[in-house]
Short mmCIF file of C-alpha atoms and ligand atoms in Angstrom, two decimals:
data_model
loop_
_atom_site.label_atom_id
_atom_site.label_comp_id
_atom_site.label_asym_id
_atom_site.label_seq_id
_atom_site.Cartn_x
_atom_site.Cartn_y
_atom_site.Cartn_z
CA MET A 197 45.72 -48.87 9.64
CA ALA A 198 47.16 -45.36 9.53
CA TYR A 199 46.07 -42.89 6.86
CA ARG A 200 48.91 -41.62 4.69
CA ILE A 201 48.44 -37.87 4.35
CA THR A 202 50.72 -35.32 2.72
CA LEU A 203 51.66 -32.56 5.15
CA ILE A 204 52.88 -29.19 3.88
CA PRO A 205 53.91 -27.12 6.93
CA GLY A 206 54.20 -23.86 4.94
CA ASP A 207 55.97 -20.85 6.40
CA GLY A 208 55.36 -18.01 8.89
CA ILE A 209 52.92 -19.37 11.49
CA GLY A 210 52.34 -22.45 9.29
CA PRO A 211 54.62 -24.87 11.16
CA GLU A 212 53.22 -23.66 14.52
CA VAL A 213 49.57 -24.30 13.66
CA VAL A 214 50.41 -27.48 11.75
CA THR A 215 52.16 -29.04 14.77
CA ALA A 216 49.20 -28.10 16.96
CA THR A 217 46.80 -29.69 14.49
CA GLN A 218 48.82 -32.92 14.29
CA ASP A 219 48.56 -33.16 18.10
CA VAL A 220 44.81 -32.63 17.96
CA VAL A 221 44.28 -35.29 15.27
CA SER A 222 46.33 -37.69 17.33
CA ALA A 223 44.34 -36.86 20.50
CA ALA A 224 41.19 -37.75 18.56
CA GLY A 225 42.63 -41.23 18.08
CA VAL A 226 43.16 -41.12 14.32
CA ALA A 227 46.42 -42.74 13.24
CA VAL A 228 48.14 -40.79 10.48
CA ASP A 229 51.38 -41.43 8.72
CA TRP A 230 52.25 -37.83 7.77
CA GLU A 231 54.35 -37.54 4.61
CA ILE A 232 56.04 -34.17 5.04
CA HIS A 233 56.86 -31.99 2.02
CA HIS A 234 58.03 -28.41 2.01
CA ALA A 235 57.01 -25.56 -0.27
CA GLY A 236 57.62 -21.82 -0.32
CA ILE A 237 60.41 -19.30 -0.44
CA GLU A 238 63.02 -21.32 1.49
CA VAL A 239 62.43 -24.28 -0.81
CA ALA A 240 62.77 -21.99 -3.83
CA LYS A 241 66.19 -20.86 -2.56
CA LEU A 242 67.32 -24.49 -2.31
CA THR A 243 65.69 -26.05 -5.35
CA GLY A 244 64.87 -23.15 -7.66
CA SER A 245 61.12 -23.83 -7.34
CA PRO A 246 58.76 -22.86 -4.49
CA LEU A 247 56.60 -25.87 -5.34
CA PRO A 248 58.85 -28.71 -6.49
CA LEU A 249 57.22 -31.51 -8.47
CA PRO A 250 57.61 -34.14 -5.68
CA VAL A 251 55.23 -32.05 -3.53
CA ILE A 252 52.55 -32.10 -6.21
CA ASP A 253 53.19 -35.79 -6.88
CA ALA A 254 52.81 -36.59 -3.18
CA VAL A 255 49.41 -34.89 -2.99
CA ARG A 256 48.36 -36.68 -6.17
CA LYS A 257 49.51 -40.03 -4.80
CA ASN A 258 48.00 -39.71 -1.30
CA ARG A 259 44.95 -37.82 -2.65
CA ILE A 260 44.79 -35.86 0.57
CA ALA A 261 46.87 -33.12 2.16
CA LEU A 262 46.89 -30.83 5.16
CA LYS A 263 48.62 -27.57 4.35
CA GLY A 264 49.91 -24.61 6.32
CA PRO A 265 49.95 -21.16 4.72
CA VAL A 266 52.66 -20.20 2.25
CA THR A 267 53.86 -16.61 1.75
CA THR A 268 53.27 -15.19 -1.74
CA PRO A 269 55.54 -12.35 -2.91
CA ILE A 270 53.69 -9.11 -3.70
CA GLY A 271 53.93 -7.40 -7.08
CA GLY A 272 56.57 -9.76 -8.47
CA GLY A 273 58.55 -12.89 -7.61
CA PHE A 274 57.31 -16.43 -7.98
CA ARG A 275 53.73 -17.37 -8.80
CA SER A 276 51.64 -18.22 -5.75
CA VAL A 277 52.24 -21.75 -4.47
CA ASN A 278 48.60 -21.88 -3.39
CA VAL A 279 47.19 -20.96 -6.78
CA THR A 280 49.63 -23.27 -8.59
CA LEU A 281 48.66 -26.20 -6.37
CA ARG A 282 44.94 -25.54 -6.81
CA GLN A 283 45.22 -25.21 -10.59
CA THR A 284 47.69 -28.04 -11.19
CA LEU A 285 45.60 -30.53 -9.21
CA ASP A 286 42.33 -29.04 -10.46
CA LEU A 287 41.07 -28.48 -6.91
CA TYR A 288 38.15 -26.55 -8.29
CA ALA A 289 35.97 -26.12 -5.21
CA ASN A 290 37.17 -24.05 -2.28
CA VAL A 291 34.78 -24.64 0.62
CA ARG A 292 34.90 -22.19 3.51
CA PRO A 293 32.32 -22.61 6.28
CA ILE A 294 31.86 -19.41 8.27
CA ARG A 295 30.52 -20.36 11.68
CA SER A 296 30.50 -18.54 15.00
CA LEU A 297 32.07 -20.23 18.00
CA PRO A 298 30.41 -19.72 21.38
CA GLY A 299 31.52 -16.63 23.23
CA VAL A 300 33.55 -15.21 20.34
CA ASP A 301 32.22 -11.90 19.11
CA PRO A 302 28.59 -12.03 20.26
CA ARG A 303 27.64 -9.27 17.80
CA PHE A 304 27.06 -11.92 15.14
CA ASP A 305 25.71 -15.45 15.09
CA VAL A 306 26.87 -16.75 11.76
CA ASP A 307 26.37 -20.10 10.08
CA MET A 308 26.94 -19.91 6.35
CA VAL A 309 29.27 -21.40 3.74
CA ILE A 310 31.23 -19.95 0.84
CA VAL A 311 31.87 -22.21 -2.15
CA ARG A 312 34.45 -20.46 -4.27
CA GLU A 313 35.48 -21.39 -7.80
CA ASN A 314 39.17 -22.08 -7.29
CA THR A 315 40.86 -22.34 -10.69
CA GLU A 316 39.64 -19.57 -13.02
CA GLY A 317 38.63 -15.90 -12.95
CA LEU A 318 41.31 -13.30 -12.41
CA TYR A 319 43.53 -16.02 -10.93
CA ALA A 320 44.06 -17.52 -14.37
CA GLY A 321 47.44 -15.78 -14.50
CA LEU A 322 46.68 -14.06 -17.82
CA GLU A 323 48.29 -10.67 -17.22
CA LEU A 324 50.32 -8.44 -19.46
CA MET A 325 51.56 -4.90 -19.89
CA ILE A 326 49.96 -4.11 -23.24
CA LEU A 327 51.65 -0.70 -23.56
CA PRO A 328 53.93 1.18 -21.20
CA GLY A 329 51.59 2.36 -18.46
CA VAL A 330 48.69 0.12 -19.52
CA ALA A 331 48.29 -3.26 -17.82
CA GLN A 332 45.66 -5.87 -18.54
CA SER A 333 44.43 -8.84 -16.51
CA ILE A 334 42.14 -11.27 -18.24
CA LYS A 335 39.29 -12.81 -16.29
CA LEU A 336 38.80 -16.34 -17.53
CA THR A 337 35.33 -17.83 -17.12
CA THR A 338 34.32 -21.09 -18.73
CA GLU A 339 31.00 -22.84 -19.04
CA ARG A 340 32.63 -26.03 -17.73
CA GLY A 341 34.15 -24.31 -14.68
CA SER A 342 31.01 -22.34 -13.85
CA THR A 343 28.74 -25.35 -14.23
CA ARG A 344 30.80 -27.73 -12.13
CA ILE A 345 31.22 -25.26 -9.24
CA ALA A 346 27.48 -24.57 -9.20
CA GLU A 347 26.76 -28.31 -9.29
CA PHE A 348 29.21 -28.78 -6.41
CA ALA A 349 27.50 -26.05 -4.36
CA PHE A 350 23.99 -27.45 -4.84
CA ARG A 351 25.16 -30.97 -4.00
CA TYR A 352 27.05 -29.66 -0.98
CA ALA A 353 23.91 -27.86 0.22
CA LYS A 354 21.84 -31.02 -0.11
CA LYS A 355 24.44 -33.22 1.58
CA HIS A 356 24.86 -30.81 4.51
CA GLY A 357 21.16 -30.10 5.06
CA ARG A 358 21.28 -26.52 3.83
CA SER A 359 18.15 -25.21 2.19
CA LYS A 360 19.47 -22.29 0.14
CA VAL A 361 22.18 -21.50 -2.39
CA THR A 362 22.90 -17.87 -3.35
CA ILE A 363 24.74 -17.16 -6.60
CA VAL A 364 26.98 -14.13 -6.06
CA HIS A 365 28.12 -12.28 -9.19
CA LYS A 366 28.72 -8.90 -10.82
CA ALA A 367 26.91 -9.62 -14.08
CA ASN A 368 25.52 -6.08 -14.18
CA ILE A 369 29.05 -4.90 -15.08
CA MET A 370 30.89 -8.01 -16.34
CA LYS A 371 27.96 -8.94 -18.51
CA ILE A 372 29.82 -11.55 -20.52
CA SER A 373 32.08 -13.32 -18.00
CA ASP A 374 29.91 -13.10 -14.86
CA GLY A 375 26.88 -13.34 -17.16
CA LEU A 376 28.10 -16.75 -18.33
CA ALA A 377 28.74 -17.92 -14.76
CA LEU A 378 25.28 -16.74 -13.70
CA ASP A 379 23.56 -18.48 -16.63
CA CYS A 380 25.38 -21.73 -15.87
CA ALA A 381 24.45 -21.58 -12.17
CA ARG A 382 20.80 -20.84 -13.02
CA ARG A 383 20.74 -23.85 -15.33
CA VAL A 384 22.23 -26.06 -12.60
CA ALA A 385 19.67 -24.73 -10.11
CA VAL A 386 16.83 -26.05 -12.27
CA GLY A 387 18.05 -29.57 -11.52
CA HIS A 388 17.83 -28.95 -7.74
CA PRO A 389 14.28 -27.69 -7.17
CA GLU A 390 14.38 -28.69 -3.49
CA ILE A 391 17.07 -26.06 -2.81
CA GLN A 392 15.93 -22.46 -2.59
CA LEU A 393 17.77 -20.23 -5.06
CA GLY A 394 19.04 -16.73 -4.38
CA GLU A 395 21.00 -14.33 -6.59
CA MET A 396 22.91 -11.30 -5.39
CA ILE A 397 25.38 -8.79 -6.79
CA VAL A 398 28.68 -9.08 -4.94
CA ASP A 399 28.67 -5.61 -3.34
CA ALA A 400 25.19 -6.19 -1.94
CA ALA A 401 26.32 -9.64 -0.80
CA ALA A 402 29.15 -8.03 1.20
CA MET A 403 26.64 -5.78 2.95
CA THR A 404 24.24 -8.68 3.55
CA MET A 405 27.01 -10.78 5.06
CA VAL A 406 27.44 -8.11 7.72
CA ARG A 407 23.74 -7.41 8.29
CA ASP A 408 22.11 -10.83 7.85
CA PRO A 409 24.69 -13.47 6.86
CA ASN A 410 22.59 -16.58 7.40
CA ARG A 411 20.09 -15.37 4.81
CA LEU A 412 22.66 -16.30 2.14
CA GLY A 413 22.95 -19.98 3.09
CA VAL A 414 25.60 -21.39 0.77
CA ILE A 415 27.20 -18.74 -1.44
CA VAL A 416 28.55 -19.94 -4.78
CA THR A 417 30.82 -17.46 -6.49
CA GLU A 418 33.87 -16.89 -8.67
CA ASN A 419 37.43 -16.92 -7.43
CA LEU A 420 38.22 -13.34 -6.36
CA TYR A 421 34.80 -12.56 -4.87
CA GLY A 422 35.09 -15.78 -2.85
CA ASP A 423 38.55 -14.79 -1.67
CA ILE A 424 37.40 -11.39 -0.44
CA LEU A 425 34.08 -12.52 1.02
CA SER A 426 35.72 -15.33 2.98
CA ASP A 427 38.03 -12.88 4.76
CA LEU A 428 34.99 -10.70 5.42
CA GLY A 429 33.29 -13.76 6.87
CA ALA A 430 36.32 -14.41 9.07
CA GLY A 431 35.97 -10.85 10.36
CA LEU A 432 32.42 -11.64 11.45
CA VAL A 433 33.34 -14.69 13.52
CA GLY A 434 36.41 -13.47 15.39
CA GLY A 435 39.09 -13.20 12.71
CA LEU A 436 41.34 -15.28 10.52
CA GLY A 437 42.37 -17.51 13.41
CA ILE A 438 38.98 -19.23 13.19
CA VAL A 439 37.89 -20.02 9.64
CA PRO A 440 38.77 -23.34 7.96
CA GLY A 441 38.80 -24.36 4.35
CA ALA A 442 39.07 -27.23 1.90
CA ASN A 443 40.26 -27.24 -1.70
CA ILE A 444 38.45 -30.12 -3.35
CA GLY A 445 38.89 -31.73 -6.74
CA ASP A 446 37.79 -35.01 -8.26
CA ASP A 447 41.16 -36.68 -7.59
CA ALA A 448 42.58 -34.93 -4.51
CA ALA A 449 41.72 -32.57 -1.66
CA VAL A 450 43.93 -30.11 0.22
CA PHE A 451 42.75 -28.80 3.59
CA GLU A 452 44.01 -25.41 4.75
CA ALA A 453 42.89 -22.45 6.83
CA VAL A 454 41.69 -19.24 5.18
CA HIS A 455 44.48 -17.28 6.85
CA GLY A 456 47.97 -16.61 5.54
CA SER A 457 51.43 -16.91 7.02
CA ALA A 458 50.85 -13.97 9.41
CA PRO A 459 54.43 -12.63 9.34
CA ASP A 460 53.53 -10.11 12.07
CA ILE A 461 53.17 -12.89 14.67
CA ALA A 462 55.25 -15.70 13.17
CA GLY A 463 57.66 -17.39 15.56
CA LYS A 464 56.11 -15.75 18.64
CA GLY A 465 54.17 -18.86 19.67
CA TYR A 466 50.72 -17.35 19.96
CA ALA A 467 49.04 -18.05 16.62
CA ASN A 468 45.54 -19.40 16.96
CA PRO A 469 45.46 -22.97 15.58
CA THR A 470 41.62 -23.14 15.52
CA ALA A 471 41.31 -22.46 11.78
CA LEU A 472 43.65 -25.29 10.82
CA VAL A 473 42.17 -27.58 13.47
CA GLN A 474 38.72 -26.95 11.95
CA SER A 475 40.22 -27.64 8.50
CA ALA A 476 41.44 -30.96 9.90
CA VAL A 477 37.88 -31.67 11.10
CA MET A 478 36.74 -31.16 7.49
CA MET A 479 39.54 -33.49 6.39
CA LEU A 480 38.56 -36.20 8.88
CA ARG A 481 34.94 -36.06 7.73
CA HIS A 482 36.12 -36.24 4.11
CA LEU A 483 37.92 -39.45 5.10
CA GLY A 484 34.77 -40.78 6.75
CA GLU A 485 36.19 -40.30 10.28
CA HIS A 486 32.99 -38.65 11.51
CA ASP A 487 33.34 -39.66 15.18
CA ALA A 488 36.81 -38.14 15.43
CA GLY A 489 35.66 -34.97 13.63
CA ASP A 490 32.66 -34.67 15.95
CA ARG A 491 34.80 -35.16 19.05
CA ILE A 492 37.20 -32.39 18.02
CA GLU A 493 34.31 -30.08 17.17
CA ARG A 494 32.57 -30.77 20.51
CA ALA A 495 35.82 -30.14 22.38
CA LEU A 496 36.35 -26.84 20.54
CA THR A 497 32.81 -25.77 21.38
CA THR A 498 33.29 -26.67 25.05
CA LEU A 499 36.62 -24.87 25.24
CA TYR A 500 35.29 -21.73 23.59
CA ARG A 501 32.10 -21.76 25.67
CA ALA A 502 34.14 -21.98 28.89
CA GLY A 503 36.15 -19.03 27.59
CA GLN A 504 39.16 -19.46 29.88
CA VAL A 505 41.72 -20.52 27.29
CA ARG A 506 41.87 -18.00 24.48
CA THR A 507 44.70 -16.96 22.18
CA ARG A 508 45.70 -13.30 21.85
CA ASP A 509 43.79 -12.64 18.62
CA LEU A 510 40.65 -13.24 20.70
CA GLY A 511 41.76 -11.15 23.65
CA GLY A 512 43.21 -14.01 25.71
CA ALA A 513 46.73 -14.79 26.90
CA ALA A 514 47.09 -18.44 25.89
CA SER A 515 49.97 -19.46 23.68
CA THR A 516 49.46 -21.84 20.77
CA SER A 517 50.70 -24.70 22.90
CA ASP A 518 48.53 -23.75 25.94
CA PHE A 519 45.49 -23.74 23.68
CA THR A 520 46.46 -27.02 22.01
CA ARG A 521 47.09 -28.76 25.35
CA ALA A 522 43.70 -27.63 26.66
CA LEU A 523 41.97 -28.74 23.46
CA CYS A 524 43.67 -32.15 23.47
CA ALA A 525 42.72 -32.64 27.14
CA GLU A 526 39.12 -31.76 26.31
CA ILE A 527 39.09 -34.22 23.38
CA GLU A 528 40.52 -36.98 25.55
CA ARG A 529 38.33 -36.22 28.59
CA PRO A 530 35.19 -38.15 27.63
CA ARG A 531 37.31 -41.24 26.89
CA ALA A 532 39.20 -40.92 30.17
CA GLU A 533 35.94 -40.51 32.10
CA ALA A 534 34.08 -43.33 30.30
N1 NAD B 659 46.54 -20.34 1.98
C1 NAD B 659 47.63 -19.61 2.05
O1 NAD B 659 48.73 -20.15 1.98
C2 NAD B 659 47.53 -18.12 2.23
C3 NAD B 659 46.29 -17.52 2.50
C4 NAD B 659 46.26 -16.14 2.68
C5 NAD B 659 47.43 -15.40 2.59
N2 NAD B 659 48.60 -16.02 2.30
C6 NAD B 659 49.87 -15.29 2.26
O2 NAD B 659 50.25 -14.98 3.61
C7 NAD B 659 51.05 -13.79 3.63
C8 NAD B 659 50.55 -12.82 4.68
O3 NAD B 659 49.26 -12.36 4.30
P1 NAD B 659 48.41 -11.32 5.11
O4 NAD B 659 49.26 -10.69 6.17
O5 NAD B 659 47.68 -10.48 4.15
O6 NAD B 659 47.25 -12.20 5.80
P2 NAD B 659 47.35 -13.15 7.06
O7 NAD B 659 46.12 -13.99 7.04
O8 NAD B 659 48.63 -13.87 7.09
O9 NAD B 659 47.28 -12.18 8.33
C9 NAD B 659 46.30 -11.14 8.45
C10 NAD B 659 46.15 -10.79 9.96
O10 NAD B 659 45.49 -11.86 10.63
C11 NAD B 659 46.29 -12.35 11.69
N3 NAD B 659 46.19 -13.82 11.70
C12 NAD B 659 46.14 -14.63 10.62
N4 NAD B 659 46.08 -15.90 11.01
C13 NAD B 659 46.09 -15.91 12.35
C14 NAD B 659 46.04 -16.94 13.33
N5 NAD B 659 45.96 -18.23 13.00
N6 NAD B 659 46.09 -16.59 14.63
C15 NAD B 659 46.13 -15.31 14.99
N7 NAD B 659 46.18 -14.28 14.11
C16 NAD B 659 46.14 -14.58 12.80
C17 NAD B 659 47.72 -11.91 11.37
O11 NAD B 659 48.49 -11.82 12.54
C18 NAD B 659 47.48 -10.60 10.66
O12 NAD B 659 47.37 -9.54 11.60
C19 NAD B 659 50.99 -13.24 2.19
O13 NAD B 659 52.18 -13.62 1.54
C20 NAD B 659 49.80 -13.93 1.56
O14 NAD B 659 49.93 -14.06 0.17
C21 NAD B 659 48.68 -17.37 2.14
C1 IPM B 660 47.50 -16.44 -0.85
C2 IPM B 660 46.47 -16.24 -1.86
C3 IPM B 660 46.96 -16.77 -3.19
C4 IPM B 660 45.15 -16.87 -1.51
C5 IPM B 660 44.12 -16.49 -2.57
O1 IPM B 660 44.05 -15.35 -3.00
O2 IPM B 660 43.38 -17.39 -2.94
C6 IPM B 660 44.55 -16.54 -0.17
O3 IPM B 660 44.12 -15.23 -0.07
C7 IPM B 660 43.41 -17.48 0.10
O4 IPM B 660 42.28 -17.04 0.23
O5 IPM B 660 43.67 -18.70 0.18
#
């Protein structure tokens, strides 16, 4: 029976990498009935909302979605579709594995994970101009939010055979808000004595990610630090075309790449679909489709190791569709040869 999965193509390069990813999932032999819903600026022009209720309802109903990036206006305009979706559906854990692919940027050999709190912090949307010329953003940190994200990170580490969790914070300066998050994470750590515990201030964590990333294991951190560190991580492993992500809650999960809509290359046909393909691998494993996930991952590794088919972000000349065709052929090869 086919899985029913909500598909949000997004905008910019979104539809390009989404189509590629659908092809890859199909090449891996997983039947999906994609329920397509649109969100973003074009939808706002038509309906008055960039994230109409039927989109949220569809994710709630199917409990699983694959999402392309959605452009967020800067300094004004509508509230981010991404943040609204994460908060409305309480997708509190944003999981971003940062892993090197063979032959891509040999300066680093990275295998670490960022678990980012996805609903609170400075993303709470509590901003105001308190006086002309004086703006205030409130960082919201709760005991509940800090405890559940730490619990998620420790359980994730155990489930994925990772031996260390590092709590990343700035409790030397934000003594109350980050102090609360740190206390909660320390309390959670006591219940997981088999996992080694690390603590690091966020600026030092940024430096450590560049010098010795694997030392950090699984980072657990608040929303904005996780946002910034995951792009830093992408920089270590070849760029935003590579790194996948999952937004996970108790009732639904939305899988999307770390990257945005990349307006500078949108419509040109050479976006790298690897990040969304790897997000789909996370999605397939979430669904229990481990064989299909493993086959896609093995094919990606083979393709990258061979090094002949690379998109432009990685110095190659392959278009999105060249890359996707080669990846699908590699996924299907073992079956054809068997
Ligand atoms: N999850 C999301 O929907 C999401 C995530 C991040 C940013 N955004 C939004 O996307 C818009 C553009 O943001 P930005 O330009 O800061 O970041 P971006 O990630 O879109 O692009 C940054 C750089 O990385 C490159 N890049 C990104 N993805 C790539 C890919 N798959 N293949 C090849 N190159 C790739 C782009 O060409 C660009 O040079 C903004 O409106 C931002 O809010 C959305
Ligand atoms: C687009 C934006 C709202 C988003 C964020 O800040 O969380 C993005 O940077 C991300 O990391 O998914």
